[in-house]
CSV table of C-alpha atoms and ligand atoms in Angstrom, one decimal:
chain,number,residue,atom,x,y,z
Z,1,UNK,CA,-70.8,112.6,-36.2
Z,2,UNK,CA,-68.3,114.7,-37.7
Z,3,UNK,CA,-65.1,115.2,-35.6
Z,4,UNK,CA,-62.7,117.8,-37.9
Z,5,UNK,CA,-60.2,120.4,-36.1
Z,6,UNK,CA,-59.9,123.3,-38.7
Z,7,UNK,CA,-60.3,126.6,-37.5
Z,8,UNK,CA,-62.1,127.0,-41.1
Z,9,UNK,CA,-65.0,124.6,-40.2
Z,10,UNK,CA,-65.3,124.4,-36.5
Z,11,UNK,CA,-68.4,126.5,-36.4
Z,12,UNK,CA,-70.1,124.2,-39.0
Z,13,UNK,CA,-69.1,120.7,-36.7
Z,14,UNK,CA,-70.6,122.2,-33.7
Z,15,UNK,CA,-73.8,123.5,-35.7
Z,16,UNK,CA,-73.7,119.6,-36.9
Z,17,UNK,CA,-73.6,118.0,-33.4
Z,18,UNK,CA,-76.0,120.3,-32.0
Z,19,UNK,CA,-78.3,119.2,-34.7
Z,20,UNK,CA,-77.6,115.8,-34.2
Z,21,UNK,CA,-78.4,116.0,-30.6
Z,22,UNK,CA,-81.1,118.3,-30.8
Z,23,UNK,CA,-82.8,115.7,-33.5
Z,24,UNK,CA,-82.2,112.5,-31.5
Z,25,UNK,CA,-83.9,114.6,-28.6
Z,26,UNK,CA,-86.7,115.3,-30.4
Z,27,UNK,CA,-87.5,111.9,-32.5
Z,28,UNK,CA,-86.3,109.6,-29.9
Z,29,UNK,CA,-87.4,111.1,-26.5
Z,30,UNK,CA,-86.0,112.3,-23.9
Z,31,UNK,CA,-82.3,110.4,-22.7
Z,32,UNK,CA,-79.2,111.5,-20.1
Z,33,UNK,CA,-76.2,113.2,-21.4
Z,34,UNK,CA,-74.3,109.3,-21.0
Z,35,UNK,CA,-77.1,108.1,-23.4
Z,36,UNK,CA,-76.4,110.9,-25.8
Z,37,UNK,CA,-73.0,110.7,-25.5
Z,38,UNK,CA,-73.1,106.8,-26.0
Z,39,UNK,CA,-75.7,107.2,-28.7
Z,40,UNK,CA,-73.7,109.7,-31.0
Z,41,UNK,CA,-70.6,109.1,-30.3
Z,42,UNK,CA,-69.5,112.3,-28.8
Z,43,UNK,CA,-67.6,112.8,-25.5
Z,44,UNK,CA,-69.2,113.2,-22.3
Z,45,UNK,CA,-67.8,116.9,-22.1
Z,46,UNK,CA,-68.6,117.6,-25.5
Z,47,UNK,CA,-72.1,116.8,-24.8
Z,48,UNK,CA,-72.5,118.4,-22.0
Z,49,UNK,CA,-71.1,121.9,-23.3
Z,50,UNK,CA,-73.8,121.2,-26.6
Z,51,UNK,CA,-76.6,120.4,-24.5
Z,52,UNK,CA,-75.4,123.6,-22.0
Z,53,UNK,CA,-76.2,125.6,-25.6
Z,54,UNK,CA,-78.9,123.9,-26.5
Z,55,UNK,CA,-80.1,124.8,-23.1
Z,56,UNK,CA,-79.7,128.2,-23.2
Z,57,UNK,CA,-81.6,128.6,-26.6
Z,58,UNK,CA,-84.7,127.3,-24.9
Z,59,UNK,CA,-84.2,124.7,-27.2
Z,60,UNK,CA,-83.9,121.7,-24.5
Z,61,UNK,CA,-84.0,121.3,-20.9
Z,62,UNK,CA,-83.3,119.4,-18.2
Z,63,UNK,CA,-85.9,116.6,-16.6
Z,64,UNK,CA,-86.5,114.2,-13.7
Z,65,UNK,CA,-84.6,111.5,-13.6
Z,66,UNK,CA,-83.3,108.1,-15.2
Z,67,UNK,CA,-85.5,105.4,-14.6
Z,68,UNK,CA,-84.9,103.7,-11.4
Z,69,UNK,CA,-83.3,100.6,-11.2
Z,70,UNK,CA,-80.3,102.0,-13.8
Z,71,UNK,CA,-76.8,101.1,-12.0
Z,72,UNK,CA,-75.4,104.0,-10.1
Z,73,UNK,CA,-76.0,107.7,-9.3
Z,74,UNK,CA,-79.2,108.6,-11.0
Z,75,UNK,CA,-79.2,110.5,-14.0
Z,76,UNK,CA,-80.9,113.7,-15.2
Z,77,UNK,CA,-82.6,113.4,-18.4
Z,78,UNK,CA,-82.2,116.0,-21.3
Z,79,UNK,CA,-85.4,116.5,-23.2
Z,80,UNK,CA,-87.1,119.2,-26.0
Z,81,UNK,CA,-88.1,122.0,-24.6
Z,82,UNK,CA,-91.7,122.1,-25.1
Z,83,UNK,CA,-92.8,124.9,-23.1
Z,84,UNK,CA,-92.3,127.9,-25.0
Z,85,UNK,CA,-91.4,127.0,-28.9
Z,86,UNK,CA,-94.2,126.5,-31.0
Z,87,UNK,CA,-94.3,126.1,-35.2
Z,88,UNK,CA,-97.6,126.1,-36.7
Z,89,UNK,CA,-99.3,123.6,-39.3
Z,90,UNK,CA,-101.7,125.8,-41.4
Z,91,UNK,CA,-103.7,123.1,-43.4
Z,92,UNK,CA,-106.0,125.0,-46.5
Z,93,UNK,CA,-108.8,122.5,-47.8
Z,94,UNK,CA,-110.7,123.3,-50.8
Z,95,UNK,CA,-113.3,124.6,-48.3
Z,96,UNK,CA,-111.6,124.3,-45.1
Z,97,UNK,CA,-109.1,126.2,-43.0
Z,98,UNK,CA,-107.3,124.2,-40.2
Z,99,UNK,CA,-104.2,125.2,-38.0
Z,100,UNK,CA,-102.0,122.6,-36.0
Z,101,UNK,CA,-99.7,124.0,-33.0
Z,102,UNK,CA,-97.2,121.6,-32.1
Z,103,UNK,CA,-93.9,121.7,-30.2
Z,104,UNK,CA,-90.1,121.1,-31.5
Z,105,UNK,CA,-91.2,116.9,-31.0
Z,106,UNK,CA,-94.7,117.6,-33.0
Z,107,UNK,CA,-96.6,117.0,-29.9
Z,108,UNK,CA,-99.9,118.8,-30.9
Z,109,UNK,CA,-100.7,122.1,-28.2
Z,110,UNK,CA,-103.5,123.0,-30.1
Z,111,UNK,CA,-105.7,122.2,-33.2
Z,112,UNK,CA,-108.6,123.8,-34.6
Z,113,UNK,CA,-110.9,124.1,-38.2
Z,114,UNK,CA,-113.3,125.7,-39.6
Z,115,UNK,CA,-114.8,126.0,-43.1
Z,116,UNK,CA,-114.4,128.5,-45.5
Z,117,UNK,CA,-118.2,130.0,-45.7
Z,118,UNK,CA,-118.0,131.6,-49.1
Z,119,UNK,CA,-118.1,130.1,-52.4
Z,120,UNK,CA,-115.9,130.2,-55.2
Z,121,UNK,CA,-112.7,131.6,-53.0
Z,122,UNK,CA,-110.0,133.0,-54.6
Z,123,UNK,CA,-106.5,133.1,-53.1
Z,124,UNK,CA,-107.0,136.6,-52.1
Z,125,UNK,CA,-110.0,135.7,-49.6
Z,126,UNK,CA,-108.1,132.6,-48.9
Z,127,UNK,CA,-104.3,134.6,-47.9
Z,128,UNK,CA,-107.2,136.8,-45.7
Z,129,UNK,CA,-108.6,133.6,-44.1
Z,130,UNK,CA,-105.6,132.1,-42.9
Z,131,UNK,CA,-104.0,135.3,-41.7
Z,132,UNK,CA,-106.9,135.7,-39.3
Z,133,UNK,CA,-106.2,131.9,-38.5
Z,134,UNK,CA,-102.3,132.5,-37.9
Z,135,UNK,CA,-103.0,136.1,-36.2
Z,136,UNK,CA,-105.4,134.5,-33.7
Z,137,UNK,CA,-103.0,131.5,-32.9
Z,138,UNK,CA,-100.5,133.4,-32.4
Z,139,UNK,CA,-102.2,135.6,-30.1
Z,140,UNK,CA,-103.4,132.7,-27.6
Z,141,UNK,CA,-99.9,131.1,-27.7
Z,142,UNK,CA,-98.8,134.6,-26.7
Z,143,UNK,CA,-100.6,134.5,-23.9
Z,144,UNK,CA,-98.8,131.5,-22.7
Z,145,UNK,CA,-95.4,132.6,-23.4
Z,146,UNK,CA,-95.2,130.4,-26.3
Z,147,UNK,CA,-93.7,132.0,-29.4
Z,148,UNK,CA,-94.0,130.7,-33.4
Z,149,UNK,CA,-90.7,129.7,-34.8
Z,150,UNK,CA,-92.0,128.4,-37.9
Z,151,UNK,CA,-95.0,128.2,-40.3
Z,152,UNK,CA,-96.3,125.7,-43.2
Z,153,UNK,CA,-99.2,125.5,-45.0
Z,154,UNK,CA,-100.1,123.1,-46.4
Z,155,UNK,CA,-101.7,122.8,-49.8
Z,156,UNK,CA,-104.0,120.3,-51.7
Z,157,UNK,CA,-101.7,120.9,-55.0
Z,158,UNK,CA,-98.7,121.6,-57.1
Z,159,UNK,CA,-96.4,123.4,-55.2
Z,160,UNK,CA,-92.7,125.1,-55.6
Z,161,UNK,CA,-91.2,124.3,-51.7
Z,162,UNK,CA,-88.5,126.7,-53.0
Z,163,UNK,CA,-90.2,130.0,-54.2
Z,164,UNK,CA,-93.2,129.0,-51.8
Z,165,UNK,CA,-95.5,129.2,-55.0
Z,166,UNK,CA,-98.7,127.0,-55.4
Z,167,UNK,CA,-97.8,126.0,-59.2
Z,168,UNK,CA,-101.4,124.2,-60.1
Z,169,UNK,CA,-104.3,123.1,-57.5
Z,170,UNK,CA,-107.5,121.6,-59.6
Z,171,UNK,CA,-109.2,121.3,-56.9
Z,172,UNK,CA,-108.7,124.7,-55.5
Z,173,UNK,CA,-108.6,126.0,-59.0
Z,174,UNK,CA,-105.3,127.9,-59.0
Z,175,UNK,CA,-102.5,128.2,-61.0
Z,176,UNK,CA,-98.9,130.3,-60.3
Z,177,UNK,CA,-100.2,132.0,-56.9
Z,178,UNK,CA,-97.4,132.7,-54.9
Z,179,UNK,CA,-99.1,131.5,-51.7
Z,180,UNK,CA,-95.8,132.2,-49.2
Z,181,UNK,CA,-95.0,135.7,-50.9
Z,182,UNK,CA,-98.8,137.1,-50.3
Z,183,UNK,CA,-98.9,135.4,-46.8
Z,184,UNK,CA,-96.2,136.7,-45.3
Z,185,UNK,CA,-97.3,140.4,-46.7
Z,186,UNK,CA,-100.5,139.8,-45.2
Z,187,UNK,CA,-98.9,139.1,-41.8
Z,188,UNK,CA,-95.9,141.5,-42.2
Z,189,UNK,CA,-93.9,138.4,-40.0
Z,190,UNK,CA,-90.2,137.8,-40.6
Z,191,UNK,CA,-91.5,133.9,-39.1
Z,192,UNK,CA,-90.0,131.7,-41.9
Z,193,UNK,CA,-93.3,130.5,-44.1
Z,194,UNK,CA,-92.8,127.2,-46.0
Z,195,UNK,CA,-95.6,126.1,-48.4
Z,196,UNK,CA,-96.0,122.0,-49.3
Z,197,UNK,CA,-98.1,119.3,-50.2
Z,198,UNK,CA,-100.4,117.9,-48.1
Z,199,UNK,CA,-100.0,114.5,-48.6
Z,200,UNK,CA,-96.7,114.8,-48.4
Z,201,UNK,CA,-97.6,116.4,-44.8
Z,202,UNK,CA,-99.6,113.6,-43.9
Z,203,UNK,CA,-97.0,111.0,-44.7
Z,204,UNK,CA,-94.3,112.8,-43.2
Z,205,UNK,CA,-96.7,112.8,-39.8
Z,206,UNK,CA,-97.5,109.2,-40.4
Z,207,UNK,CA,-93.5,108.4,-40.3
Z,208,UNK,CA,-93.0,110.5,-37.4
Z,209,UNK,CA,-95.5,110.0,-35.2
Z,210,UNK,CA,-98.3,107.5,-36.5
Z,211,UNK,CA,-99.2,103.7,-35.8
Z,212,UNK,CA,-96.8,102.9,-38.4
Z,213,UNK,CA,-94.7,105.2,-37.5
Z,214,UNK,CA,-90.4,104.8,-38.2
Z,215,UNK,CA,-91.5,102.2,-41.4
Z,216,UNK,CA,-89.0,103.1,-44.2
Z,217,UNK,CA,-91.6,102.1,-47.3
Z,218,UNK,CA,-95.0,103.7,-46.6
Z,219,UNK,CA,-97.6,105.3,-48.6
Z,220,UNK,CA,-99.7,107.3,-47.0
Z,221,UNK,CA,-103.6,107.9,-49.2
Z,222,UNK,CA,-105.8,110.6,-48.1
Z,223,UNK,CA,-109.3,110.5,-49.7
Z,224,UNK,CA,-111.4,113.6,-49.0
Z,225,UNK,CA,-112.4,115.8,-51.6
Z,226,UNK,CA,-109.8,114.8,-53.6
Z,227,UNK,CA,-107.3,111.5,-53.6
Z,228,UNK,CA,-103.6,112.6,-52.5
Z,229,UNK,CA,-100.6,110.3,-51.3
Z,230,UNK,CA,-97.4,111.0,-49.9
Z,231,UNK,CA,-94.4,108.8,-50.5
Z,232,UNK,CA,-92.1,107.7,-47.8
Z,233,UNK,CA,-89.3,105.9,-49.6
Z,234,UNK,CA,-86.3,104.1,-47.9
Z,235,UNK,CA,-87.2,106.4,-45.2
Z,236,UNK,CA,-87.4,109.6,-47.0
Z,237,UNK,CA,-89.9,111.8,-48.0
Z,238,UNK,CA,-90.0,111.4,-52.2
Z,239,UNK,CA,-91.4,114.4,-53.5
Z,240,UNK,CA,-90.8,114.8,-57.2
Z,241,UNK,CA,-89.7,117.4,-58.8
Z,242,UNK,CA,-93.2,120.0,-57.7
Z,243,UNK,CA,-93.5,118.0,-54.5
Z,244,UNK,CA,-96.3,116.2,-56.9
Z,245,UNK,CA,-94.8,112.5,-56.4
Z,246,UNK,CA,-97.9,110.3,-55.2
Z,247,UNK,CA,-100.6,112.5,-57.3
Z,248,UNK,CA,-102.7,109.4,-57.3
Z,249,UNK,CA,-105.8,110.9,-57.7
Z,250,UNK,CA,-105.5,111.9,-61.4
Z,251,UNK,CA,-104.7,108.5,-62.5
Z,252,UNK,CA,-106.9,106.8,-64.6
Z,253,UNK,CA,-108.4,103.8,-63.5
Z,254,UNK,CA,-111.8,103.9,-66.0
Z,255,UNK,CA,-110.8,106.1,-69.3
Z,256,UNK,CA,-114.6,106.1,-70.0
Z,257,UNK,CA,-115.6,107.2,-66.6
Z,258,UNK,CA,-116.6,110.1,-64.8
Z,259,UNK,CA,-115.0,113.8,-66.0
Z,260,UNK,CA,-112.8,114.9,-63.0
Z,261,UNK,CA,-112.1,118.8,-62.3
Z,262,UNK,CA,-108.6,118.0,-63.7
Z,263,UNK,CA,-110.4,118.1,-67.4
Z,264,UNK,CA,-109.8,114.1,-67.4
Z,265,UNK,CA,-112.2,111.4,-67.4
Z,266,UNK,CA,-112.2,108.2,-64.9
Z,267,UNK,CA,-108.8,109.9,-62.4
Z,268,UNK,CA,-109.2,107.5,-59.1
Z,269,UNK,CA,-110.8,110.7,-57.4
Z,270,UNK,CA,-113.7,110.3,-59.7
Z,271,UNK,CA,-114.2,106.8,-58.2
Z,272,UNK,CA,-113.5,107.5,-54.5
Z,273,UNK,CA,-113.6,111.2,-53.6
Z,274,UNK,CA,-116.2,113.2,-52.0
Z,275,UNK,CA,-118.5,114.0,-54.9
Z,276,UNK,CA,-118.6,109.9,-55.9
Z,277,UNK,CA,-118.9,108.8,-52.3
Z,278,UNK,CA,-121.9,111.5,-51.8
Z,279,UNK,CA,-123.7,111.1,-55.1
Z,280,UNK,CA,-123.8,107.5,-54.9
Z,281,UNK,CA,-124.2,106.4,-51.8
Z,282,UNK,CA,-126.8,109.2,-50.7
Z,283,UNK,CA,-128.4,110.2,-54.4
Z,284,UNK,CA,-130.7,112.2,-52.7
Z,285,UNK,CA,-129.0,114.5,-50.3
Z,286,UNK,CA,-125.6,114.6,-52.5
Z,287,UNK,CA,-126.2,118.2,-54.5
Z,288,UNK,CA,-127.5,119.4,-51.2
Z,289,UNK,CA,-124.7,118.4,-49.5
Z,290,UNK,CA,-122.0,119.3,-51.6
Z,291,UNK,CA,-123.1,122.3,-52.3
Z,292,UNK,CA,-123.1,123.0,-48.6
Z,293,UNK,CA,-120.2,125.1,-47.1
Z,294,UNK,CA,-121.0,125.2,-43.5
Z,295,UNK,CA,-120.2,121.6,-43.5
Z,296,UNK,CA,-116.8,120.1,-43.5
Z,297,UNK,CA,-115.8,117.0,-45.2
Z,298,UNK,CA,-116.3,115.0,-41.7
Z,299,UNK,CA,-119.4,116.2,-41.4
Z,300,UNK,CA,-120.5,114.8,-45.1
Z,301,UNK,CA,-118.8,112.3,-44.6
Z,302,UNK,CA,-120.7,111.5,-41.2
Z,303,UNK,CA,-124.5,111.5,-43.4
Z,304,UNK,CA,-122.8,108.7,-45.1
Z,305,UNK,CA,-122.1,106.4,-42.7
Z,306,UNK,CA,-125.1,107.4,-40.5
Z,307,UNK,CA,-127.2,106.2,-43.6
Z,308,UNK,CA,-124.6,102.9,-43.5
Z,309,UNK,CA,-125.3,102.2,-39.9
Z,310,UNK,CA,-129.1,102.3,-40.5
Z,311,UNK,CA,-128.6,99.7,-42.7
Z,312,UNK,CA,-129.9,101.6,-45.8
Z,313,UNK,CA,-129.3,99.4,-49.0
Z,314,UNK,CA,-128.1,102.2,-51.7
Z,315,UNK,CA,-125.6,103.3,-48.8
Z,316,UNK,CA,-123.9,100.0,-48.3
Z,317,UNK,CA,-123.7,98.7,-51.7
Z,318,UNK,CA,-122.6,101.9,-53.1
Z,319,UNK,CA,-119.5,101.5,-50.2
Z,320,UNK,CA,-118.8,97.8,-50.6
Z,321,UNK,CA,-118.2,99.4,-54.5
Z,322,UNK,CA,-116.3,102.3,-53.1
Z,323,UNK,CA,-114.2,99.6,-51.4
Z,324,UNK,CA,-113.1,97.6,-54.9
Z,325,UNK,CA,-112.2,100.8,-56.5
Z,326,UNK,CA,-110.2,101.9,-53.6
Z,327,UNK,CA,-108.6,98.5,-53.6
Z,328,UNK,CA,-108.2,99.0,-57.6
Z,329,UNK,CA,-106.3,102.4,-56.8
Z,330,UNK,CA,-104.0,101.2,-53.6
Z,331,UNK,CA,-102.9,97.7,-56.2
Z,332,UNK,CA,-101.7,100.2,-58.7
Z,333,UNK,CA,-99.6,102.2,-56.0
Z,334,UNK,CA,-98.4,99.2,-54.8
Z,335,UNK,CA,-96.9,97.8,-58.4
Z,336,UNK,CA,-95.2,101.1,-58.6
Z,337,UNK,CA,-93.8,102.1,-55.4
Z,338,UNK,CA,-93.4,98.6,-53.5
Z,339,UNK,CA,-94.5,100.0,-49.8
Z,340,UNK,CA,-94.5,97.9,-46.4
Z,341,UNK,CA,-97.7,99.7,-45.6
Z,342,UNK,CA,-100.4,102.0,-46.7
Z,343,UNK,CA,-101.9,104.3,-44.1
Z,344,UNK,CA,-105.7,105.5,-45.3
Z,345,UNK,CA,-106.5,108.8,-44.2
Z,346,UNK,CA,-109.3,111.7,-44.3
Z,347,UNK,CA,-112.9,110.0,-45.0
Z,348,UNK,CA,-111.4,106.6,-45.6
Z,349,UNK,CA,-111.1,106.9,-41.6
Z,350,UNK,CA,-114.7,106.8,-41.3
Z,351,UNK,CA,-115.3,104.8,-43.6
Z,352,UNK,CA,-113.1,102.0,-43.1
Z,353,UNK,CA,-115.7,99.6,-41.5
Z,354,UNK,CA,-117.5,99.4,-44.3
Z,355,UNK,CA,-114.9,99.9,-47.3
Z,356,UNK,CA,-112.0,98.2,-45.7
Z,357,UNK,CA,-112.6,94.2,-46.7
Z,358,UNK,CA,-113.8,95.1,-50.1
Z,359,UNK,CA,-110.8,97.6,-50.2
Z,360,UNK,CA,-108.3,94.8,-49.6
Z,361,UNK,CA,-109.9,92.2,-51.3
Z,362,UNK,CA,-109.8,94.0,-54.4
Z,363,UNK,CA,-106.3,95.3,-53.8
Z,364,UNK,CA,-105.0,91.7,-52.9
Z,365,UNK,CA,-106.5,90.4,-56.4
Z,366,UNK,CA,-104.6,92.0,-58.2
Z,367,UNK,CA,-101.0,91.7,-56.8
Z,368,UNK,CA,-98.5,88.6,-55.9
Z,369,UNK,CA,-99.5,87.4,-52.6
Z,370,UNK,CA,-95.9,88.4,-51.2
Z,371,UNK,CA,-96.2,92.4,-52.9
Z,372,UNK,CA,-99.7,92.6,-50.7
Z,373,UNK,CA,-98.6,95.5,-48.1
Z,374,UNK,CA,-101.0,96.2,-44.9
Z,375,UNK,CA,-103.4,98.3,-45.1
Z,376,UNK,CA,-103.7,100.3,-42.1
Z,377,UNK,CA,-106.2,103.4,-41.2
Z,378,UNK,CA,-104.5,106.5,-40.0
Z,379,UNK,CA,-104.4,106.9,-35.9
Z,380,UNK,CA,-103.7,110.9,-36.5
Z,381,UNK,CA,-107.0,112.3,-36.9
Z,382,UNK,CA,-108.1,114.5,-39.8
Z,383,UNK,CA,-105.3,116.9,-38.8
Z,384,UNK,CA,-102.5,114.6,-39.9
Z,385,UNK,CA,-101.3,117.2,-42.6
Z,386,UNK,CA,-101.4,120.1,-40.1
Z,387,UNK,CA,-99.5,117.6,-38.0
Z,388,UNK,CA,-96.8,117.2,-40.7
Z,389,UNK,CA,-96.9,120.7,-41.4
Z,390,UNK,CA,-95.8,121.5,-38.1
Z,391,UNK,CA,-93.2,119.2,-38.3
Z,392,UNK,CA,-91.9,120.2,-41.1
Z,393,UNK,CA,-91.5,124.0,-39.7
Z,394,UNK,CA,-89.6,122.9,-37.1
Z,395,UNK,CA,-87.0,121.1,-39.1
Z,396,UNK,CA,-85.1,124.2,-40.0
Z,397,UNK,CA,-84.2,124.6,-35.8
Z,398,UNK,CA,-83.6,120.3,-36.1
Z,399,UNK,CA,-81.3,121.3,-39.2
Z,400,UNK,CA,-80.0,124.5,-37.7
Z,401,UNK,CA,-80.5,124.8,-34.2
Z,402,UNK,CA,-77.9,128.2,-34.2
Z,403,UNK,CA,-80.7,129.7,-36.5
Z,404,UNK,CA,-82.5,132.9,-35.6
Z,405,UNK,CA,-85.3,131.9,-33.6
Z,406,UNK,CA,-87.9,134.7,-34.9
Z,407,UNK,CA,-85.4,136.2,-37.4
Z,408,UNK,CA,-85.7,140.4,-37.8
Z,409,UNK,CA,-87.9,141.9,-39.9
Z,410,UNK,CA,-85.9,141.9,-43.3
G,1,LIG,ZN1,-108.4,114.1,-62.6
């Protein structure tokens, strides 16, 4: 709370305490104006005239009741308005498009995918893909009133989160493609357009609104085509200087291994990601399947454990190996960044039955008993970097909530 008189700054300490209000609103739930008056600090009459603001932004509104059995006249509650805001998580896979719409609070209005059918796409047929995405979206919120503050896509790569650039992407084979710039031409939208790092999405979901959620050391690991993590450190989201802090998947872990689409041989990915899990647990079916682009990475990921459950040898040993290189990976994480937990995300939710013991064994070799973190499987669904995506959009109203809510064209 900042309580300072000068006629010089009294715009910026009410911009301050509506974003502190608005925030505690929209991470902690919904509360009276007492409890945000007693939680922040603030008078009783200054929250009320902030939440009276807030209110006519259609930023919050007023709800029901205080719980019964509180002492005295009952309260109204004060929560996010979730009826007509909406940012959007666009998520772009190497050969997937996915979109998340979420309110202010991140919960999830709607959430869809579909792969990218042809092969070998370049950013152009990519920026044409995911306006179609956005532009439909947008048009069934529209329908409901609902209008799109904020958009963030969210990219398996190297990425600038200042010039919205996508600086290097192996996996989607770019390099310098200023993803933000040719979007928001493609959608001639003034809608502010952030660009970031999907695993940095999916942790910042995972802190937010996961099963670990609120836990101020956590790695998040996402294994699908590639290996990603996102680093939650003392509660913040650590992203290096090209958002490229937790770029796991490129270390090496067997220098005479497997040659990785990074030009490297033995990276982690190379051990755990999609073309390993297919081609050695189902030799047979792994160029078809990888080479197939109606399928998304569940769906591949599905044969696998179908083969698992039908208790085909080649299938489970191939896993229970899976596992020990995982575990190999998640050690080396752990000797670095010191988390309380590790959330495992994208196929390794799928798989966990069968990689999971292995996993930890192999992980809990390697480190001091007391350094062994949990290892936990993400509760968010595939979507968690959509999820984080959206999030993240609507932190510029959580920062700012006197900005422009769809800003003029420029
Ligand atoms: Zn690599």
């Amino acid at each position: 709370v900042v309580r300072s008189e000068g006629p010089a700054d009294r715009g910026d300490v009410r911009r301050h305490n509506l974003s502190l209000l608005l925030r505690l609103l929209a991470e902690g739930g919904p509360r009276s104006r007492a409890g945000l008056a007693s939680d922040t600090g603030l008078t009783k009459a200054t929250v009320s005239s902030l939440v009276s603001q807030l209110i006519d932004r259609g930023l919050v509104r007023d709800v029901g009741q205080a719980a019964p059995g509180s002492v005295g006249r009952p309260a109204t509650l004060v929560e996010v308005d979730g009826t007509n805001l909406v940012t959007l998580g666009v998520e772009l896979g190497v050969d997937y498009t996915g979109i998340v719409a979420a309110d202010l609070t991140g919960r999830v209005i709607e959430q869809r995918r579909r792969p990218l059918s042809r092969p070998s796409v370049g950013p152009r047929d990519v920026v044409a893909a995911l306006r179609a995405d956005i532009r439909a979206a947008t048009g069934r919120l529209d329908r409901f009133s609902r209008r799109v503050v904020g958009i963030t896509v969210a990219v398996a790569g190297m990425v600038d989160s200042e010039s919205g650039a996508v600086v290097f992407s192996p996996n989607l084979g770019w390099r310098m493609v200023p993803l933000r710039d040719e979007l928001r031409r493609a959608l001639r939208t003034s809608v502010p357009i952030g660009v970031e790092n999907e695993a940095n999405l999916g942790a910042l979901a995972e802190f937010r609104l996961g099963s670990a959620a609120g836990t101020k050391h956590l790695v998040y690991v996402i294994v699908e085509n590639g290996v990603g993590a996102g680093v939650i450190a003392d509660g913040q989201l650590f992203r290096g200087r090209f958002g490229q802090a937790g770029e796991v998947g490129h270390t090496t872990v067997d220098p005479s291994g497997d040659w990785c689409a990074c030009g490297n041989r033995g990276c982690w990915e190379t051990t755990i990601g999609m073309r390993a899990l297919l081609t050695r647990c189902v030799p047979d079916q792994a160029v078809r399947l990888l080479n197939d682009r109606r399928l998304g990475p569940e769906e591949k990921v599905a044969f696998v454990v179908a083969r698992a459950a039908d208790g085909d040898a080649v299938a489970r040993s191939a896993l229970a190996d899976l596992g020990r290189w995982l575990g190999i990976g998640l050690a080396n994480i752990v000797d670095v960044l010191d988390p309380e937990v590790l959330v495992l995300a994208g196929s390794m939710r799928m798989l966990a039955p069968w990689i999971h013991e292995s996993a930890v064994t192999a992980m809990r070799a390697r480190l001091p008993n007391p350094a062994s973190p949990r290892v936990e499987v993400s509760t968010l669904g595939y979507s968690a970097a959509g999820l984080g995506a959206a999030l993240l959009a609507a932190e510029r109203l959580l920062i700012d909530p006197l900005a422009e809510l769809v800003p003029t064209r420029a």
